[in-house]
Amino acid sequence: MLGAIEAGGTKFVCAVGDEKGNIVERIQIPTTVPEDTIPKVIDFFKRYPLKAIGIGSFGPIDVNSESPTYGSITSTPKTGWRGFPFVQTLKAAFPVPIGFNTDVNAAALGEATFGAAKGLDSCLYITVGTGIGAGAIIQGKLLQGLSHPEMGHILVKRHEKDAYHGKCPYHNDCLEGLAAGPAIEERWGDKGVNLIDREEIWDLEGYYLAQALMQYILILSPKKIILGGGVMNQKQVFTSIYKYLPKFISDYVVLPELVDYIVSPGLEDRAGIIGSLLLAHRALEDTI
Ligand code: ADP
Ligand code: ZN
């Protein structure tokens, strides 16, 4: 039996299951402060004989196994979670192997194993929600270097008609600052879900995302790009990306049919939690 945590800014999804993606039980716990959220996670897992745990967490997180703060959340603005020793705390309750990575890297792993990128040795998983983040599998491996990638904060060229200042507390008008859900809400004065008929909004969204995708494609050359997160429920954004990406990239790179290349998650909203089960399995395999 494996345990999995998909730790998000609003909720923790916890599940027990196996490396084939079967889920035996799954619960949701609100993300408040560690002293409140974590004991509930532990109570849930205590009912099962776990062999390993996988965590796909919101970030930034310390994934460098050589670092003294490995396994902790680093510079998040979320009260109470900055510096939280995630792996250490769980290890104290469950002395089993623990896999630890970003929520989006976990989702990329889930999609590459069972979802839209099944059978491929590379893919990119991007979430466009409260923030923008991306995880990648390249040559069969989760992309990780000095730390994990932070692809949501790249710079994009501003649309000439867009005067919105941007919402990223660190960079203002990076991609996340211009195109994540809260930026849409502040720029247009309402939640995205209430703005479905406003074509120009989703056109602009695709304009920014297509620029980002162009850069990811040029640098990483992924075989599949998967776009998830709340904002991508607006399917018009895909249409806009299909329109802008060929304009930006020109004929320089030959791409597959865009409708097959840039897609929604095959696992729908289970990519992250299934990926976290796979992180648990990998942690277990590493210790055998
Ligand atoms: P999180 O990023 O917190 O895990 P989500 O992926 O659901 O959660 O993203 C939440 C963001 O997505 C919010 O800013 C919300 O307004 C926006 N959002 C959620 N559903 C929709 C929708 N159907 N259309 C447009 N925006 C949406
Ligand atoms: Zn930023």
Coordinates of N, CA and C and ligand atoms in Angstrom, one line a residue, residues 10 129-130 181-182 192-193 202 229-231 233-234, ligand 1:
T10 N -5.0 25.5 -1.5 CA -6.3 25.5 -0.9 C -6.7 24.2 -0.3
G129 N -3.8 28.1 -12.9 CA -4.8 28.2 -11.9 C -4.6 29.4 -11.0
T130 N -4.5 29.2 -9.7 CA -4.2 30.4 -8.8 C -2.8 30.9 -9.1
G181 N -5.2 32.8 -12.8 CA -6.6 33.2 -12.5 C -6.7 34.5 -11.7
P182 N -5.9 34.8 -10.7 CA -6.1 36.0 -10.0 C -5.8 37.3 -10.9
G192 N -13.0 34.4 -13.6 CA -13.0 33.8 -14.9 C -14.2 33.1 -15.3
V193 N -14.7 32.3 -14.3 CA -15.9 31.5 -14.6 C -17.1 32.3 -15.0
W202 N -10.2 35.5 -23.4 CA -9.5 34.2 -23.6 C -8.6 34.3 -24.7
G229 N -5.5 22.8 -14.7 CA -5.7 24.0 -13.9 C -7.1 24.6 -14.2
G230 N -7.6 25.3 -13.2 CA -9.0 25.9 -13.4 C -9.2 26.7 -14.6
V231 N -8.2 27.6 -15.0 CA -8.4 28.5 -16.1 C -8.6 27.7 -17.4
N233 N -10.2 25.3 -17.9 CA -11.6 24.8 -18.2 C -12.2 25.6 -19.3
Q234 N -11.7 26.8 -19.6 CA -12.1 27.6 -20.7 C -11.5 27.1 -21.9
Ligands
ADP1 P1 -5.4 25.9 -7.6 O1 -4.5 26.5 -8.6 O2 -5.6 26.7 -6.4 O3 -5.0 24.5 -7.3 P2 -7.4 25.8 -9.7 O4 -6.5 25.1 -10.7 O5 -8.8 25.4 -9.6 O6 -6.8 25.8 -8.2 O7 -7.3 27.4 -10.1 C1 -8.1 28.3 -9.5 C2 -8.1 29.5 -10.4 O8 -8.7 29.2 -11.6 C3 -9.0 30.7 -9.8 O9 -8.3 31.9 -10.1 C4 -10.3 30.6 -10.5 O10 -10.9 31.8 -10.7 C5 -9.8 30.0 -11.9 N1 -10.9 29.2 -12.4 C6 -11.5 28.1 -11.9 N2 -12.4 27.6 -12.7 C7 -12.5 28.4 -13.8 C8 -13.3 28.3 -15.0 N3 -14.2 27.4 -15.2 N4 -13.0 29.3 -15.9 C9 -12.1 30.3 -15.7 N5 -11.3 30.3 -14.6 C10 -11.5 29.4 -13.6

